[in-house]
Amino acid sequence: MVGVLEWADKNEFASFDKSGRVDAKILKFFQDSGIAPDRIVYIKDKEATTSEVKKAFANFLKKAKKDDQLFFYYCGHGYHNDKGKVCFANYSGGDWTANEIVKAVDENFNGKTAFFVADCCNSGGLADEAQKYKTKNFVALNSVVPKDLSTGNWTFSNALLYGLQGKNFVDTDNNGSLSLIELAQYIDQEMAIVEGQKAAYYVPQNLKNLAITNGIAKRKDKRIGEHVWIDYDGEDYLGFVTATDPIKGMNVRFYSYTNNELEWVAANRAKPYVCKSDFP
């Protein structure tokens, strides 16, 4: 995991607010899930120079055994270099391209299955690269298509984390199990509704039904997961329903930089989100 929220060249790349950073929450999820410390590498901010990231990545890949699976995650800024290649901006140093990231895994990782996850502009470059390796189980979940910019909010990373945690509102078919394609489609929908952008993902046919989380408590109310507008002094704020109660009403988590605002509101204050249908 590489999380870069500040850069040496402040004129080239604007910094992000570090409070409530979601990459740290994703890291904690894996730690709490029992992944051994020596199976995790997390490099952030000033430590994440291009030379250090490349060296740590190469050493990490060589430790893998045949049946291991790799989870790769980056958040920060993405860009196209002078040659048109998608790159991920480290704190300082040269380009780190999507092409070399996936190629390094193909050449140095002893396992067959790898997940390439990125939350930044142009991150879909990983999806383009992952699907070139037909003999490998390479998966890509990315916040935006390769040609476009991505939001500065943590919307993508939060959606990913909700899926890893097994939140029932991500289990859209309400069957108690979350498949990989279901998670990919949930993220795609979130990025469209909340940020107005097109996510990018690639899931090999043989992994579409791979269970990401099992034993999810089924939703007792179909409104759980529903997107709603809540009026505050004449201004509508977008959120989604996480729980309902006959007395308290709806528990709504509001979309913001980190999605950390949660509140019980009366059901009659909620207006449903209606997706536009007149796009060209």
PDB file of C-alpha atoms in Angstrom:
ATOM      1  CA  MET A   1       0.000   0.000   0.000  1.00  0.00           C
ATOM      2  CA  VAL A   2       1.258   3.426  -0.997  1.00  0.00           C
ATOM      3  CA  GLY A   3      -0.592   6.466   0.348  1.00  0.00           C
ATOM      4  CA  VAL A   4       0.726   9.835  -0.768  1.00  0.00           C
ATOM      5  CA  LEU A   5      -1.121  12.931   0.448  1.00  0.00           C
ATOM      6  CA  GLU A   6       1.746  15.439   0.189  1.00  0.00           C
ATOM      7  CA  TRP A   7       4.460  16.066  -2.393  1.00  0.00           C
ATOM      8  CA  ALA A   8       7.864  17.719  -2.480  1.00  0.00           C
ATOM      9  CA  ASP A   9       6.821  19.762  -5.525  1.00  0.00           C
ATOM     10  CA  LYS A  10       3.872  21.629  -4.051  1.00  0.00           C
ATOM     11  CA  ASN A  11       3.336  23.605  -7.262  1.00  0.00           C
ATOM     12  CA  GLU A  12       2.944  20.441  -9.320  1.00  0.00           C
ATOM     13  CA  PHE A  13       0.779  18.419  -6.908  1.00  0.00           C
ATOM     14  CA  ALA A  14      -1.603  19.866  -4.319  1.00  0.00           C
ATOM     15  CA  SER A  15      -1.625  18.189  -0.902  1.00  0.00           C
ATOM     16  CA  PHE A  16      -4.677  16.500   0.634  1.00  0.00           C
ATOM     17  CA  ASP A  17      -6.030  16.770   4.166  1.00  0.00           C
ATOM     18  CA  LYS A  18      -4.602  13.863   6.190  1.00  0.00           C
ATOM     19  CA  SER A  19      -7.297  13.828   8.874  1.00  0.00           C
ATOM     20  CA  GLY A  20      -9.425  10.685   8.689  1.00  0.00           C
ATOM     21  CA  ARG A  21      -7.353   9.263   5.837  1.00  0.00           C
ATOM     22  CA  VAL A  22      -9.062   6.146   4.518  1.00  0.00           C
ATOM     23  CA  ASP A  23      -5.926   4.347   3.331  1.00  0.00           C
ATOM     24  CA  ALA A  24      -5.026   3.956   7.019  1.00  0.00           C
ATOM     25  CA  LYS A  25      -8.479   2.499   7.680  1.00  0.00           C
ATOM     26  CA  ILE A  26      -8.027  -0.038   4.878  1.00  0.00           C
ATOM     27  CA  LEU A  27      -4.630  -0.945   6.302  1.00  0.00           C
ATOM     28  CA  LYS A  28      -6.194  -1.442   9.749  1.00  0.00           C
ATOM     29  CA  PHE A  29      -8.856  -3.706   8.220  1.00  0.00           C
ATOM     30  CA  PHE A  30      -6.181  -6.063   6.903  1.00  0.00           C
ATOM     31  CA  GLN A  31      -4.221  -5.912  10.148  1.00  0.00           C
ATOM     32  CA  ASP A  32      -7.352  -6.708  12.166  1.00  0.00           C
ATOM     33  CA  SER A  33      -8.137  -9.557   9.744  1.00  0.00           C
ATOM     34  CA  GLY A  34      -4.986 -11.326  10.865  1.00  0.00           C
ATOM     35  CA  ILE A  35      -2.540 -10.517   8.067  1.00  0.00           C
ATOM     36  CA  ALA A  36       0.925 -10.867   9.583  1.00  0.00           C
ATOM     37  CA  PRO A  37       3.014  -7.662   9.820  1.00  0.00           C
ATOM     38  CA  ASP A  38       5.738  -9.102   7.577  1.00  0.00           C
ATOM     39  CA  ARG A  39       3.098  -9.652   4.866  1.00  0.00           C
ATOM     40  CA  ILE A  40       2.242  -5.952   4.724  1.00  0.00           C
ATOM     41  CA  VAL A  41       4.203  -3.004   3.346  1.00  0.00           C
ATOM     42  CA  TYR A  42       2.683   0.462   3.796  1.00  0.00           C
ATOM     43  CA  ILE A  43       4.632   3.492   2.617  1.00  0.00           C
ATOM     44  CA  LYS A  44       3.188   6.975   2.984  1.00  0.00           C
ATOM     45  CA  ASP A  45       3.853  10.624   2.278  1.00  0.00           C
ATOM     46  CA  LYS A  46       7.521  11.738   2.587  1.00  0.00           C
ATOM     47  CA  GLU A  47       8.719   8.139   2.855  1.00  0.00           C
ATOM     48  CA  ALA A  48       7.153   7.317  -0.504  1.00  0.00           C
ATOM     49  CA  THR A  49       9.839   8.549  -2.889  1.00  0.00           C
ATOM     50  CA  THR A  50       9.849   6.795  -6.243  1.00  0.00           C
ATOM     51  CA  SER A  51      13.168   5.054  -5.559  1.00  0.00           C
ATOM     52  CA  GLU A  52      12.015   3.818  -2.142  1.00  0.00           C
ATOM     53  CA  VAL A  53       8.623   2.643  -3.432  1.00  0.00           C
ATOM     54  CA  LYS A  54      10.147   0.731  -6.342  1.00  0.00           C
ATOM     55  CA  LYS A  55      12.773  -0.920  -4.122  1.00  0.00           C
ATOM     56  CA  ALA A  56      10.248  -1.896  -1.432  1.00  0.00           C
ATOM     57  CA  PHE A  57       7.806  -3.224  -4.035  1.00  0.00           C
ATOM     58  CA  ALA A  58      10.446  -5.384  -5.733  1.00  0.00           C
ATOM     59  CA  ASN A  59      11.633  -6.851  -2.424  1.00  0.00           C
ATOM     60  CA  PHE A  60       8.071  -7.490  -1.272  1.00  0.00           C
ATOM     61  CA  LEU A  61       7.088  -9.349  -4.451  1.00  0.00           C
ATOM     62  CA  LYS A  62      10.051 -11.700  -4.165  1.00  0.00           C
ATOM     63  CA  LYS A  63       8.853 -12.924  -0.744  1.00  0.00           C
ATOM     64  CA  ALA A  64       5.620 -14.336  -2.161  1.00  0.00           C
ATOM     65  CA  LYS A  65       4.873 -18.051  -2.292  1.00  0.00           C
ATOM     66  CA  LYS A  66       3.000 -19.943  -4.977  1.00  0.00           C
ATOM     67  CA  ASP A  67      -0.462 -19.776  -3.409  1.00  0.00           C
ATOM     68  CA  ASP A  68      -0.226 -16.179  -2.173  1.00  0.00           C
ATOM     69  CA  GLN A  69      -2.547 -13.438  -3.367  1.00  0.00           C
ATOM     70  CA  LEU A  70      -1.427  -9.828  -3.770  1.00  0.00           C
ATOM     71  CA  PHE A  71      -3.417  -6.729  -2.831  1.00  0.00           C
ATOM     72  CA  PHE A  72      -1.856  -3.576  -4.323  1.00  0.00           C
ATOM     73  CA  TYR A  73      -3.279  -0.181  -3.344  1.00  0.00           C
ATOM     74  CA  TYR A  74      -2.306   3.396  -4.227  1.00  0.00           C
ATOM     75  CA  CYS A  75      -3.918   6.713  -3.363  1.00  0.00           C
ATOM     76  CA  GLY A  76      -2.709  10.187  -4.252  1.00  0.00           C
ATOM     77  CA  HIS A  77      -2.323  11.892  -7.630  1.00  0.00           C
ATOM     78  CA  GLY A  78      -2.288  10.212 -11.020  1.00  0.00           C
ATOM     79  CA  TYR A  79      -1.164  11.755 -14.303  1.00  0.00           C
ATOM     80  CA  HIS A  80      -0.052  11.082 -17.877  1.00  0.00           C
ATOM     81  CA  ASN A  81       3.644  11.571 -18.576  1.00  0.00           C
ATOM     82  CA  ASP A  82       5.121  12.998 -21.773  1.00  0.00           C
ATOM     83  CA  LYS A  83       4.799   9.600 -23.424  1.00  0.00           C
ATOM     84  CA  GLY A  84       1.108   9.360 -22.554  1.00  0.00           C
ATOM     85  CA  LYS A  85       1.583   6.621 -19.969  1.00  0.00           C
ATOM     86  CA  VAL A  86      -0.494   6.611 -16.764  1.00  0.00           C
ATOM     87  CA  CYS A  87       1.737   7.321 -13.746  1.00  0.00           C
ATOM     88  CA  PHE A  88       1.300   7.472  -9.971  1.00  0.00           C
ATOM     89  CA  ALA A  89       2.869  10.450  -8.228  1.00  0.00           C
ATOM     90  CA  ASN A  90       5.215   9.579  -5.389  1.00  0.00           C
ATOM     91  CA  TYR A  91       6.524  12.178  -2.938  1.00  0.00           C
ATOM     92  CA  SER A  92       9.538  12.869  -5.158  1.00  0.00           C
ATOM     93  CA  GLY A  93      11.425  11.237  -7.983  1.00  0.00           C
ATOM     94  CA  GLY A  94      10.641   9.983 -11.459  1.00  0.00           C
ATOM     95  CA  ASP A  95       7.614   8.355 -13.042  1.00  0.00           C
ATOM     96  CA  TRP A  96       6.039   5.192 -11.633  1.00  0.00           C
ATOM     97  CA  THR A  97       3.867   3.851 -14.423  1.00  0.00           C
ATOM     98  CA  ALA A  98       0.853   1.553 -14.352  1.00  0.00           C
ATOM     99  CA  ASN A  99       2.615  -0.517 -16.980  1.00  0.00           C
ATOM    100  CA  GLU A 100       5.692  -1.183 -14.837  1.00  0.00           C
ATOM    101  CA  ILE A 101       3.614  -1.910 -11.738  1.00  0.00           C
ATOM    102  CA  VAL A 102       1.616  -4.691 -13.389  1.00  0.00           C
ATOM    103  CA  LYS A 103       4.637  -5.943 -15.329  1.00  0.00           C
ATOM    104  CA  ALA A 104       6.662  -6.179 -12.110  1.00  0.00           C
ATOM    105  CA  VAL A 105       3.967  -8.376 -10.581  1.00  0.00           C
ATOM    106  CA  ASP A 106       3.834 -10.593 -13.658  1.00  0.00           C
ATOM    107  CA  GLU A 107       7.595 -11.107 -13.610  1.00  0.00           C
ATOM    108  CA  ASN A 108       8.362 -11.278  -9.879  1.00  0.00           C
ATOM    109  CA  PHE A 109       5.254 -12.458  -8.004  1.00  0.00           C
ATOM    110  CA  ASN A 110       5.072 -16.232  -7.491  1.00  0.00           C
ATOM    111  CA  GLY A 111       1.313 -16.225  -6.986  1.00  0.00           C
ATOM    112  CA  LYS A 112      -1.260 -16.057  -9.752  1.00  0.00           C
ATOM    113  CA  THR A 113      -3.907 -13.722  -8.302  1.00  0.00           C
ATOM    114  CA  ALA A 114      -3.372  -9.994  -7.808  1.00  0.00           C
ATOM    115  CA  PHE A 115      -5.705  -7.087  -7.111  1.00  0.00           C
ATOM    116  CA  PHE A 116      -4.629  -3.679  -8.471  1.00  0.00           C
ATOM    117  CA  VAL A 117      -6.542  -0.978  -6.622  1.00  0.00           C
ATOM    118  CA  ALA A 118      -6.004   2.771  -7.062  1.00  0.00           C
ATOM    119  CA  ASP A 119      -7.793   5.930  -5.964  1.00  0.00           C
ATOM    120  CA  CYS A 120      -6.476   8.817  -8.068  1.00  0.00           C
ATOM    121  CA  CYS A 121      -6.789  10.558 -11.421  1.00  0.00           C
ATOM    122  CA  ASN A 122      -6.275   8.306 -14.473  1.00  0.00           C
ATOM    123  CA  SER A 123      -6.177   5.241 -12.174  1.00  0.00           C
ATOM    124  CA  GLY A 124      -7.944   3.096 -14.777  1.00  0.00           C
ATOM    125  CA  GLY A 125      -4.572   2.711 -16.440  1.00  0.00           C
ATOM    126  CA  LEU A 126      -4.165  -0.267 -14.123  1.00  0.00           C
ATOM    127  CA  ALA A 127      -7.322  -1.867 -15.537  1.00  0.00           C
ATOM    128  CA  ASP A 128      -5.944  -1.431 -19.061  1.00  0.00           C
ATOM    129  CA  GLU A 129      -2.709  -3.140 -18.052  1.00  0.00           C
ATOM    130  CA  ALA A 130      -4.225  -5.921 -15.937  1.00  0.00           C
ATOM    131  CA  GLN A 131      -6.337  -7.314 -18.750  1.00  0.00           C
ATOM    132  CA  LYS A 132      -3.291  -7.848 -20.965  1.00  0.00           C
ATOM    133  CA  TYR A 133      -2.199 -10.822 -18.844  1.00  0.00           C
ATOM    134  CA  LYS A 134      -4.736 -13.462 -19.795  1.00  0.00           C
ATOM    135  CA  THR A 135      -2.953 -16.344 -18.071  1.00  0.00           C
ATOM    136  CA  LYS A 136      -2.987 -14.562 -14.699  1.00  0.00           C
ATOM    137  CA  ASN A 137      -5.857 -13.769 -12.346  1.00  0.00           C
ATOM    138  CA  PHE A 138      -5.254 -10.018 -12.427  1.00  0.00           C
ATOM    139  CA  VAL A 139      -8.092  -7.848 -11.099  1.00  0.00           C
ATOM    140  CA  ALA A 140      -8.310  -4.054 -11.225  1.00  0.00           C
ATOM    141  CA  LEU A 141     -10.620  -1.797  -9.215  1.00  0.00           C
ATOM    142  CA  ASN A 142      -9.939   1.851 -10.049  1.00  0.00           C
ATOM    143  CA  SER A 143     -11.683   5.132  -9.275  1.00  0.00           C
ATOM    144  CA  VAL A 144     -11.856   6.491 -12.835  1.00  0.00           C
ATOM    145  CA  VAL A 145     -11.231   5.618 -16.476  1.00  0.00           C
ATOM    146  CA  PRO A 146      -7.659   6.203 -17.720  1.00  0.00           C
ATOM    147  CA  LYS A 147      -8.357   9.457 -19.552  1.00  0.00           C
ATOM    148  CA  ASP A 148     -10.201  11.309 -16.784  1.00  0.00           C
ATOM    149  CA  LEU A 149      -9.588  13.138 -13.537  1.00  0.00           C
ATOM    150  CA  SER A 150     -10.832  11.745 -10.227  1.00  0.00           C
ATOM    151  CA  THR A 151     -12.424  13.392  -7.217  1.00  0.00           C
ATOM    152  CA  GLY A 152     -10.329  14.637  -4.307  1.00  0.00           C
ATOM    153  CA  ASN A 153     -12.744  12.924  -1.892  1.00  0.00           C
ATOM    154  CA  TRP A 154     -12.291   9.426  -0.450  1.00  0.00           C
ATOM    155  CA  THR A 155     -15.484   8.132  -2.123  1.00  0.00           C
ATOM    156  CA  PHE A 156     -13.807   5.250  -3.943  1.00  0.00           C
ATOM    157  CA  SER A 157     -11.709   4.079  -0.992  1.00  0.00           C
ATOM    158  CA  ASN A 158     -14.718   4.242   1.326  1.00  0.00           C
ATOM    159  CA  ALA A 159     -16.807   2.150  -1.083  1.00  0.00           C
ATOM    160  CA  LEU A 160     -13.990  -0.400  -1.257  1.00  0.00           C
ATOM    161  CA  LEU A 161     -13.710  -0.501   2.531  1.00  0.00           C
ATOM    162  CA  TYR A 162     -17.481  -0.960   2.980  1.00  0.00           C
ATOM    163  CA  GLY A 163     -17.236  -4.019   0.743  1.00  0.00           C
ATOM    164  CA  LEU A 164     -14.235  -5.488   2.568  1.00  0.00           C
ATOM    165  CA  GLN A 165     -16.040  -4.972   5.879  1.00  0.00           C
ATOM    166  CA  GLY A 166     -19.136  -6.753   4.581  1.00  0.00           C
ATOM    167  CA  LYS A 167     -21.591  -3.890   5.013  1.00  0.00           C
ATOM    168  CA  ASN A 168     -25.046  -5.156   4.084  1.00  0.00           C
ATOM    169  CA  PHE A 169     -25.864  -2.166   1.879  1.00  0.00           C
ATOM    170  CA  VAL A 170     -23.073  -3.287  -0.509  1.00  0.00           C
ATOM    171  CA  ASP A 171     -24.672  -6.742  -0.807  1.00  0.00           C
ATOM    172  CA  THR A 172     -27.093  -5.509  -3.447  1.00  0.00           C
ATOM    173  CA  ASP A 173     -28.804  -8.877  -4.076  1.00  0.00           C
ATOM    174  CA  ASN A 174     -29.157  -9.365  -0.285  1.00  0.00           C
ATOM    175  CA  ASN A 175     -27.992 -12.995  -0.345  1.00  0.00           C
ATOM    176  CA  GLY A 176     -25.519 -12.710   2.532  1.00  0.00           C
ATOM    177  CA  SER A 177     -22.424 -12.941   0.336  1.00  0.00           C
ATOM    178  CA  LEU A 178     -20.547 -10.262  -1.600  1.00  0.00           C
ATOM    179  CA  SER A 179     -18.956 -11.315  -4.885  1.00  0.00           C
ATOM    180  CA  LEU A 180     -16.061  -9.538  -6.570  1.00  0.00           C
ATOM    181  CA  ILE A 181     -18.191  -8.367  -9.510  1.00  0.00           C
ATOM    182  CA  GLU A 182     -20.850  -7.156  -7.083  1.00  0.00           C
ATOM    183  CA  LEU A 183     -18.240  -5.034  -5.297  1.00  0.00           C
ATOM    184  CA  ALA A 184     -16.909  -3.692  -8.606  1.00  0.00           C
ATOM    185  CA  GLN A 185     -20.406  -2.697  -9.717  1.00  0.00           C
ATOM    186  CA  TYR A 186     -21.182  -1.111  -6.338  1.00  0.00           C
ATOM    187  CA  ILE A 187     -18.048   1.046  -6.587  1.00  0.00           C
ATOM    188  CA  ASP A 188     -18.962   1.940 -10.174  1.00  0.00           C
ATOM    189  CA  GLN A 189     -22.409   3.101  -9.066  1.00  0.00           C
ATOM    190  CA  GLU A 190     -21.054   5.090  -6.129  1.00  0.00           C
ATOM    191  CA  MET A 191     -18.573   6.982  -8.294  1.00  0.00           C
ATOM    192  CA  ALA A 192     -21.301   7.804 -10.813  1.00  0.00           C
ATOM    193  CA  ILE A 193     -23.921   8.967  -8.320  1.00  0.00           C
ATOM    194  CA  VAL A 194     -21.700  10.787  -5.843  1.00  0.00           C
ATOM    195  CA  GLU A 195     -18.904  12.140  -8.019  1.00  0.00           C
ATOM    196  CA  GLY A 196     -20.317  12.087 -11.548  1.00  0.00           C
ATOM    197  CA  GLN A 197     -17.419  10.042 -12.893  1.00  0.00           C
ATOM    198  CA  LYS A 198     -16.928   6.639 -14.517  1.00  0.00           C
ATOM    199  CA  ALA A 199     -14.985   4.109 -12.491  1.00  0.00           C
ATOM    200  CA  ALA A 200     -12.803   1.526 -14.233  1.00  0.00           C
ATOM    201  CA  TYR A 201     -12.609  -2.130 -13.336  1.00  0.00           C
ATOM    202  CA  TYR A 202     -11.473  -5.394 -14.828  1.00  0.00           C
ATOM    203  CA  VAL A 203     -12.561  -8.744 -13.382  1.00  0.00           C
ATOM    204  CA  PRO A 204     -11.627 -11.984 -15.203  1.00  0.00           C
ATOM    205  CA  GLN A 205     -14.608 -14.176 -15.980  1.00  0.00           C
ATOM    206  CA  ASN A 206     -13.425 -16.953 -13.639  1.00  0.00           C
ATOM    207  CA  LEU A 207     -13.249 -14.541 -10.665  1.00  0.00           C
ATOM    208  CA  LYS A 208     -16.544 -12.704 -11.010  1.00  0.00           C
ATOM    209  CA  ASN A 209     -18.227 -14.893  -8.407  1.00  0.00           C
ATOM    210  CA  LEU A 210     -15.251 -14.887  -6.040  1.00  0.00           C
ATOM    211  CA  ALA A 211     -16.616 -14.238  -2.545  1.00  0.00           C
ATOM    212  CA  ILE A 212     -15.078 -11.112  -1.003  1.00  0.00           C
ATOM    213  CA  THR A 213     -17.138 -11.353   2.192  1.00  0.00           C
ATOM    214  CA  ASN A 214     -19.469 -14.067   3.491  1.00  0.00           C
ATOM    215  CA  GLY A 215     -21.908 -14.169   6.391  1.00  0.00           C
ATOM    216  CA  ILE A 216     -23.313 -10.693   5.781  1.00  0.00           C
ATOM    217  CA  ALA A 217     -26.454  -9.967   7.797  1.00  0.00           C
ATOM    218  CA  LYS A 218     -29.355  -9.606   5.374  1.00  0.00           C
ATOM    219  CA  ARG A 219     -31.148  -6.275   5.136  1.00  0.00           C
ATOM    220  CA  LYS A 220     -34.544  -6.324   6.842  1.00  0.00           C
ATOM    221  CA  ASP A 221     -35.596  -3.077   5.183  1.00  0.00           C
ATOM    222  CA  LYS A 222     -35.197  -2.520   1.425  1.00  0.00           C
ATOM    223  CA  ARG A 223     -34.476   1.160   2.098  1.00  0.00           C
ATOM    224  CA  ILE A 224     -31.067   0.286   3.576  1.00  0.00           C
ATOM    225  CA  GLY A 225     -28.492   1.343   1.010  1.00  0.00           C
ATOM    226  CA  GLU A 226     -30.908   3.755  -0.681  1.00  0.00           C
ATOM    227  CA  HIS A 227     -29.483   7.132  -1.690  1.00  0.00           C
ATOM    228  CA  VAL A 228     -31.441  10.042  -0.241  1.00  0.00           C
ATOM    229  CA  TRP A 229     -31.434  13.819  -0.085  1.00  0.00           C
ATOM    230  CA  ILE A 230     -31.855  15.350   3.370  1.00  0.00           C
ATOM    231  CA  ASP A 231     -32.971  18.957   3.725  1.00  0.00           C
ATOM    232  CA  TYR A 232     -31.039  21.238   6.078  1.00  0.00           C
ATOM    233  CA  ASP A 233     -32.388  24.788   6.124  1.00  0.00           C
ATOM    234  CA  GLY A 234     -33.444  24.645   2.503  1.00  0.00           C
ATOM    235  CA  GLU A 235     -30.308  22.932   1.175  1.00  0.00           C
ATOM    236  CA  ASP A 236     -30.258  19.252   0.221  1.00  0.00           C
ATOM    237  CA  TYR A 237     -27.378  16.977   1.254  1.00  0.00           C
ATOM    238  CA  LEU A 238     -26.774  13.556  -0.310  1.00  0.00           C
ATOM    239  CA  GLY A 239     -26.321  10.449   1.813  1.00  0.00           C
ATOM    240  CA  PHE A 240     -27.325   6.811   2.013  1.00  0.00           C
ATOM    241  CA  VAL A 241     -29.393   4.870   4.517  1.00  0.00           C
ATOM    242  CA  THR A 242     -27.374   2.509   6.732  1.00  0.00           C
ATOM    243  CA  ALA A 243     -30.184   1.421   9.092  1.00  0.00           C
ATOM    244  CA  THR A 244     -33.821   2.126   9.915  1.00  0.00           C
ATOM    245  CA  ASP A 245     -35.777   2.229  13.166  1.00  0.00           C
ATOM    246  CA  PRO A 246     -39.554   2.720  13.688  1.00  0.00           C
ATOM    247  CA  ILE A 247     -38.878   5.384  16.327  1.00  0.00           C
ATOM    248  CA  LYS A 248     -35.552   6.973  15.321  1.00  0.00           C
ATOM    249  CA  GLY A 249     -36.241   6.986  11.576  1.00  0.00           C
ATOM    250  CA  MET A 250     -33.343   6.599   9.126  1.00  0.00           C
ATOM    251  CA  ASN A 251     -29.657   6.412   9.978  1.00  0.00           C
ATOM    252  CA  VAL A 252     -28.005   8.343   7.135  1.00  0.00           C
ATOM    253  CA  ARG A 253     -24.297   8.514   6.348  1.00  0.00           C
ATOM    254  CA  PHE A 254     -23.585  11.706   4.418  1.00  0.00           C
ATOM    255  CA  TYR A 255     -21.107  12.005   1.585  1.00  0.00           C
ATOM    256  CA  SER A 256     -18.221  14.307   2.391  1.00  0.00           C
ATOM    257  CA  TYR A 257     -14.418  14.242   2.182  1.00  0.00           C
ATOM    258  CA  THR A 258     -14.220  11.133   4.394  1.00  0.00           C
ATOM    259  CA  ASN A 259     -17.913  10.157   4.838  1.00  0.00           C
ATOM    260  CA  ASN A 260     -17.592  10.499   8.617  1.00  0.00           C
ATOM    261  CA  GLU A 261     -20.946  12.204   9.248  1.00  0.00           C
ATOM    262  CA  LEU A 262     -23.719   9.875  10.444  1.00  0.00           C
ATOM    263  CA  GLU A 263     -27.095  10.968  11.796  1.00  0.00           C
ATOM    264  CA  TRP A 264     -30.577   9.673  12.595  1.00  0.00           C
ATOM    265  CA  VAL A 265     -33.203  11.679  10.691  1.00  0.00           C
ATOM    266  CA  ALA A 266     -36.990  11.433  10.473  1.00  0.00           C
ATOM    267  CA  ALA A 267     -38.087   9.433   7.445  1.00  0.00           C
ATOM    268  CA  ASN A 268     -40.316  12.265   6.200  1.00  0.00           C
ATOM    269  CA  ARG A 269     -37.235  14.476   5.770  1.00  0.00           C
ATOM    270  CA  ALA A 270     -35.746  12.156   3.153  1.00  0.00           C
ATOM    271  CA  LYS A 271     -36.236  12.618  -0.577  1.00  0.00           C
ATOM    272  CA  PRO A 272     -35.172   9.770  -2.869  1.00  0.00           C
ATOM    273  CA  TYR A 273     -32.246  10.248  -5.244  1.00  0.00           C
ATOM    274  CA  VAL A 274     -33.418   9.889  -8.835  1.00  0.00           C
ATOM    275  CA  CYS A 275     -30.760   9.135 -11.407  1.00  0.00           C
ATOM    276  CA  LYS A 276     -30.981  11.117 -14.615  1.00  0.00           C
ATOM    277  CA  SER A 277     -31.873   9.076 -17.672  1.00  0.00           C
ATOM    278  CA  ASP A 278     -31.352  11.619 -20.460  1.00  0.00           C
ATOM    279  CA  PHE A 279     -27.605  11.272 -20.977  1.00  0.00           C
ATOM    280  CA  PRO A 280     -26.458  11.131 -24.627  1.00  0.00           C
TER     281      PRO A 280
END
